[in-house]
Amino acid sequence: QVQLAESGGGLVQAGGSLRLSCAASGRTFSGYSMGWFRQSPGAERELVAAIVWSGVITYYADSVKGRFTISKDSAKNTVYLQMNSLKPEDTAVYYCAADRSLITTKRGGSGVDYWGKGTLVTVSS
């Protein structure tokens, strides 16, 4: 059974940093793409960062480019999202996701194969 377990969310002041972790288990993720989505109240879910398991390809939404970095540790089967220079508008529930295809083709989240339960990030002004 595939499980994606996020951790690392919390409350941080604007300008601060957080690192989210996503521990993946239940299968080998070679060939998968992994992504971090977020959803704030009243908004649609959006893809903010993605990485192909090989690590060769990464994607960032324009709103987070230069501030967020996605990475992975294959030995630990873990994907990270380093978030720097956080802004109040980054406040959202962040979800880890995995897909057998290129997850960037599913930026709204529809049809993604696997989801974590989410972790809340709150950025205070």
Backbone as JSON, one array per atom type, in Angstrom:
{
  "sequence": "QVQLAESGGGLVQAGGSLRLSCAASGRTFSGYSMGWFRQSPGAERELVAAIVWSGVITYYADSVKGRFTISKDSAKNTVYLQMNSLKPEDTAVYYCAADRSLITTKRGGSGVDYWGKGTLVTVSS",
  "N": [[0.85, -1.18, 0.0], [0.65, 2.1, -0.97], [2.04, 4.85, 0.68], [2.2, 8.25, 1.5], [3.73, 10.44, 3.53], [3.55, 13.49, 4.95], [5.49, 16.0, 6.63], [6.63, 18.68, 8.76], [5.29, 21.08, 8.51], [3.92, 24.19, 9.85], [3.78, 27.15, 11.92], [5.04, 30.22, 10.87], [6.85, 33.28, 10.68], [6.49, 35.93, 8.28], [8.96, 36.02, 5.77], [10.46, 34.06, 6.88], [11.59, 30.57, 7.04], [10.77, 27.21, 6.1], [11.02, 23.64, 6.05], [9.57, 21.13, 4.3], [8.86, 17.66, 4.47], [8.44, 14.58, 2.73], [7.78, 11.39, 3.22], [7.96, 8.51, 1.44], [6.43, 5.37, 0.87], [5.82, 1.85, 0.33], [6.12, 1.09, -2.3], [8.39, 0.97, -5.11], [9.59, 4.02, -6.36], [10.84, 4.64, -8.63], [10.93, 6.13, -11.78], [8.62, 7.49, -11.33], [7.01, 10.7, -10.98], [7.18, 13.29, -8.58], [5.39, 15.55, -6.55], [4.67, 18.72, -4.98], [1.76, 20.05, -3.9], [-0.49, 22.74, -3.14], [-3.17, 24.09, -1.21], [-5.26, 26.66, -0.42], [-7.82, 28.15, 1.67], [-10.84, 28.41, -0.09], [-9.59, 28.45, -2.51], [-8.35, 26.84, -5.51], [-6.65, 23.69, -5.72], [-3.19, 23.71, -6.3], [-0.25, 23.01, -8.2], [2.92, 23.43, -6.92], [5.6, 22.71, -6.96], [7.69, 20.28, -8.55], [9.28, 17.13, -9.19], [11.01, 14.82, -11.15], [11.57, 11.4, -10.46], [14.13, 10.59, -11.11], [15.45, 12.89, -10.79], [16.28, 14.64, -12.68], [14.56, 16.43, -13.91], [12.9, 19.32, -12.91], [10.23, 21.38, -11.66], [8.71, 24.54, -11.12], [6.17, 26.58, -9.84], [5.38, 29.88, -10.96], [4.93, 31.6, -8.86], [6.51, 30.75, -6.78], [9.08, 30.49, -7.62], [12.56, 30.77, -7.23], [12.33, 30.97, -4.51], [11.43, 28.59, -3.37], [12.62, 25.22, -3.13], [12.74, 22.06, -4.51], [13.67, 18.76, -3.68], [15.21, 15.48, -3.45], [15.84, 12.48, -1.61], [16.96, 9.62, -2.52], [17.8, 7.3, -1.21], [16.47, 7.43, 1.18], [13.92, 7.47, 0.31], [12.51, 9.88, 0.2], [11.08, 13.06, -0.3], [11.69, 16.52, -0.44], [10.68, 19.88, 0.39], [12.04, 22.84, 0.39], [11.36, 25.88, 1.73], [11.79, 29.21, 1.44], [11.97, 32.7, 2.35], [9.27, 33.16, 3.02], [5.87, 34.1, 2.45], [2.8, 35.7, 3.5], [0.82, 34.89, 1.68], [1.59, 32.36, 1.02], [0.44, 30.72, 2.77], [-1.23, 27.75, 3.37], [-2.59, 24.41, 3.0], [-0.28, 21.96, 2.42], [0.35, 19.44, 0.14], [1.81, 16.33, -0.53], [2.47, 14.48, -3.48], [2.34, 11.75, -5.81], [2.96, 10.45, -9.03], [2.54, 8.29, -11.85], [2.91, 9.27, -14.35], [4.06, 12.32, -15.95], [3.88, 14.65, -13.58], [3.49, 17.32, -13.9], [1.67, 17.62, -15.89], [-0.67, 17.56, -14.66], [-1.5, 19.82, -13.15], [-3.55, 20.9, -11.65], [-4.17, 18.91, -10.01], [-6.01, 16.93, -10.55], [-6.62, 13.56, -11.16], [-4.19, 12.63, -10.22], [-2.08, 10.02, -9.03], [-1.35, 9.24, -6.31], [-1.71, 10.52, -2.99], [-0.64, 12.45, -0.16], [-1.72, 13.2, 3.22], [-1.54, 15.82, 3.85], [-0.06, 18.86, 5.13], [-0.18, 21.64, 7.26], [0.76, 24.91, 6.52], [1.37, 27.97, 7.88], [1.77, 31.34, 7.44], [2.58, 34.17, 9.06], [1.96, 37.69, 9.08]],
  "CA": [[0.0, 0.0, 0.0], [1.45, 3.31, -1.06], [1.79, 5.9, 1.66], [2.99, 9.47, 1.45], [3.54, 11.07, 4.84], [4.19, 14.8, 5.03], [5.8, 16.58, 7.93], [7.41, 19.92, 8.69], [4.48, 22.29, 8.47], [3.82, 24.92, 11.1], [3.58, 28.6, 11.89], [6.29, 30.94, 10.69], [6.66, 34.69, 10.33], [6.87, 36.3, 6.93], [10.41, 36.11, 5.61], [11.08, 32.88, 7.46], [11.77, 29.37, 6.24], [10.34, 25.9, 6.56], [11.31, 22.54, 5.14], [8.6, 20.05, 4.33], [9.36, 16.34, 4.07], [7.43, 13.61, 2.31], [8.33, 10.04, 3.26], [7.17, 7.65, 0.57], [6.61, 3.95, 1.15], [4.84, 0.95, -0.26], [6.51, 0.64, -3.63], [9.51, 1.71, -5.64], [9.11, 5.2, -7.07], [11.63, 4.87, -9.82], [10.08, 6.41, -12.91], [7.51, 8.35, -10.92], [7.27, 12.09, -10.66], [6.68, 13.67, -7.26], [5.07, 16.97, -6.53], [4.06, 19.38, -3.84], [0.61, 20.9, -4.2], [-1.02, 23.46, -1.99], [-4.55, 24.57, -1.32], [-5.69, 27.58, 0.63], [-9.29, 28.22, 1.73], [-11.51, 29.08, -1.19], [-8.79, 28.4, -3.74], [-8.16, 25.52, -6.07], [-5.36, 23.08, -5.46], [-2.24, 24.05, -7.35], [1.08, 22.42, -8.13], [3.93, 24.47, -6.69], [6.93, 22.2, -7.32], [7.67, 18.87, -8.94], [10.57, 16.54, -9.54], [10.99, 13.45, -11.63], [12.34, 10.63, -9.47], [15.54, 10.59, -11.5], [15.99, 14.16, -10.34], [16.77, 15.44, -13.8], [13.61, 17.47, -14.27], [12.15, 19.96, -11.84], [9.25, 22.4, -12.08], [8.25, 25.45, -10.07], [5.18, 27.59, -10.2], [5.98, 31.21, -10.99], [4.76, 32.26, -7.56], [7.48, 30.28, -5.79], [10.41, 30.42, -8.22], [13.58, 31.53, -6.53], [12.12, 30.89, -3.06], [11.23, 27.19, -2.98], [13.47, 24.24, -3.8], [12.34, 20.67, -4.32], [14.79, 17.83, -3.78], [14.85, 14.15, -2.97], [16.87, 11.58, -1.11], [16.49, 8.31, -2.99], [18.09, 6.29, -0.2], [15.44, 7.53, 2.22], [12.61, 7.54, -0.33], [11.93, 11.09, 0.76], [11.11, 14.29, -1.1], [11.69, 17.7, 0.42], [10.38, 21.19, -0.17], [12.63, 23.92, 1.18], [10.61, 27.11, 1.46], [12.45, 30.37, 2.01], [11.32, 34.0, 2.11], [7.84, 32.87, 3.0], [4.94, 35.23, 2.42], [1.46, 35.3, 4.0], [0.06, 34.23, 0.62], [2.01, 30.96, 0.94], [-0.35, 29.97, 3.75], [-2.05, 26.74, 2.72], [-2.26, 23.02, 3.29], [0.63, 21.46, 1.41], [0.17, 18.02, -0.09], [2.76, 15.57, -1.33], [1.77, 13.63, -4.43], [3.18, 10.93, -6.69], [2.23, 10.04, -10.23], [3.31, 7.48, -12.78], [3.2, 10.1, -15.52], [4.67, 13.59, -15.59], [2.87, 15.28, -12.72], [3.26, 18.68, -14.36], [0.51, 17.62, -16.78], [-1.84, 17.51, -13.78], [-1.19, 20.9, -12.21], [-4.68, 21.13, -10.78], [-4.25, 17.77, -9.11], [-6.98, 15.93, -10.98], [-6.07, 12.35, -11.72], [-2.91, 12.23, -9.62], [-2.2, 8.66, -8.51], [-1.24, 9.08, -4.86], [-1.69, 11.76, -2.2], [-0.51, 12.44, 1.28], [-2.85, 13.79, 3.92], [-1.34, 17.26, 3.89], [0.49, 19.52, 6.31], [-0.57, 23.05, 7.22], [1.77, 25.96, 6.64], [0.76, 29.27, 8.16], [2.76, 32.41, 7.44], [1.99, 35.37, 9.66], [2.55, 38.95, 8.57]],
  "C": [[0.89, 1.24, 0.0], [1.04, 4.31, 0.01], [2.75, 7.05, 1.43], [2.7, 10.23, 2.73], [4.31, 12.38, 4.89], [4.49, 15.17, 6.47], [6.53, 17.9, 7.69], [6.61, 21.2, 8.6], [4.46, 22.98, 9.83], [3.58, 26.4, 10.86], [4.93, 29.29, 11.8], [5.97, 32.38, 10.33], [7.07, 34.92, 8.87], [8.38, 36.53, 6.85], [11.15, 34.89, 6.14], [11.13, 31.71, 6.51], [11.17, 28.16, 6.92], [10.81, 24.85, 5.56], [10.28, 21.43, 5.35], [9.28, 18.77, 3.87], [8.19, 15.46, 3.68], [8.1, 12.25, 2.26], [7.4, 9.12, 2.47], [7.46, 6.18, 0.88], [5.58, 3.13, 0.4], [5.16, 0.46, -1.65], [7.79, 1.37, -4.01], [8.98, 2.85, -6.49], [9.98, 5.57, -8.25], [10.72, 5.06, -11.02], [8.88, 7.27, -12.59], [7.97, 9.81, -10.9], [6.55, 12.43, -9.36], [6.41, 15.17, -7.26], [4.57, 17.43, -5.19], [2.95, 20.29, -4.37], [0.27, 21.69, -2.95], [-2.44, 23.91, -2.29], [-4.87, 25.44, -0.14], [-7.21, 27.69, 0.58], [-9.88, 29.0, 0.57], [-10.77, 29.04, -2.5], [-8.7, 26.97, -4.25], [-6.77, 25.0, -5.7], [-4.43, 23.38, -6.62], [-0.9, 23.36, -7.11], [2.09, 23.54, -7.94], [5.33, 24.0, -7.07], [6.83, 20.72, -7.65], [9.07, 18.43, -9.31], [10.33, 15.15, -10.07], [11.92, 12.65, -10.73], [13.81, 10.55, -9.82], [16.23, 11.86, -11.08], [16.42, 15.1, -11.44], [15.86, 16.63, -14.08], [12.94, 18.0, -13.02], [11.24, 21.03, -12.43], [8.91, 23.24, -10.87], [7.19, 26.37, -10.63], [5.84, 28.97, -10.14], [5.95, 31.88, -9.62], [5.8, 31.86, -6.54], [8.9, 30.2, -6.35], [11.39, 31.32, -7.49], [13.46, 31.49, -5.02], [12.01, 29.45, -2.57], [12.18, 26.3, -3.77], [12.98, 22.84, -3.48], [13.57, 19.79, -4.52], [14.34, 16.47, -3.28], [16.08, 13.43, -2.48], [16.39, 10.17, -1.46], [16.71, 7.22, -1.95], [17.02, 6.27, 0.89], [14.04, 7.54, 1.64], [11.83, 8.76, 0.14], [12.12, 12.25, -0.19], [10.97, 15.47, -0.16], [11.21, 18.93, -0.36], [10.94, 22.23, 0.79], [11.94, 25.21, 0.77], [11.28, 28.26, 2.19], [11.67, 31.64, 1.66], [9.81, 33.85, 2.04], [7.0, 34.13, 3.12], [3.59, 34.77, 2.98], [0.65, 34.56, 2.94], [0.51, 32.8, 0.37], [1.23, 30.09, 1.93], [-1.32, 29.04, 3.03], [-1.77, 25.38, 3.35], [-1.42, 22.52, 2.11], [0.52, 19.94, 1.35], [1.31, 17.46, -0.93], [1.97, 14.65, -2.25], [2.78, 12.89, -5.3], [2.35, 10.47, -7.88], [3.13, 9.27, -11.17], [3.65, 8.23, -14.06], [3.88, 11.39, -15.05], [3.64, 14.43, -14.85], [2.58, 16.71, -13.13], [2.11, 18.76, -15.37], [-0.79, 17.6, -15.98], [-1.73, 18.59, -12.72], [-2.34, 21.25, -11.29], [-4.91, 19.96, -9.83], [-5.19, 16.66, -9.56], [-6.27, 14.74, -11.61], [-4.73, 11.91, -11.18], [-3.08, 10.89, -8.91], [-2.26, 8.57, -6.99], [-1.09, 10.45, -4.17], [-1.33, 11.48, -0.76], [-1.7, 13.15, 1.89], [-2.73, 15.3, 4.07], [-0.75, 17.75, 5.21], [0.25, 21.02, 6.17], [0.64, 23.95, 7.41], [1.05, 27.28, 6.81], [1.86, 30.31, 8.26], [2.1, 33.68, 7.94], [2.72, 36.62, 9.16], [3.11, 39.78, 9.7]]
}
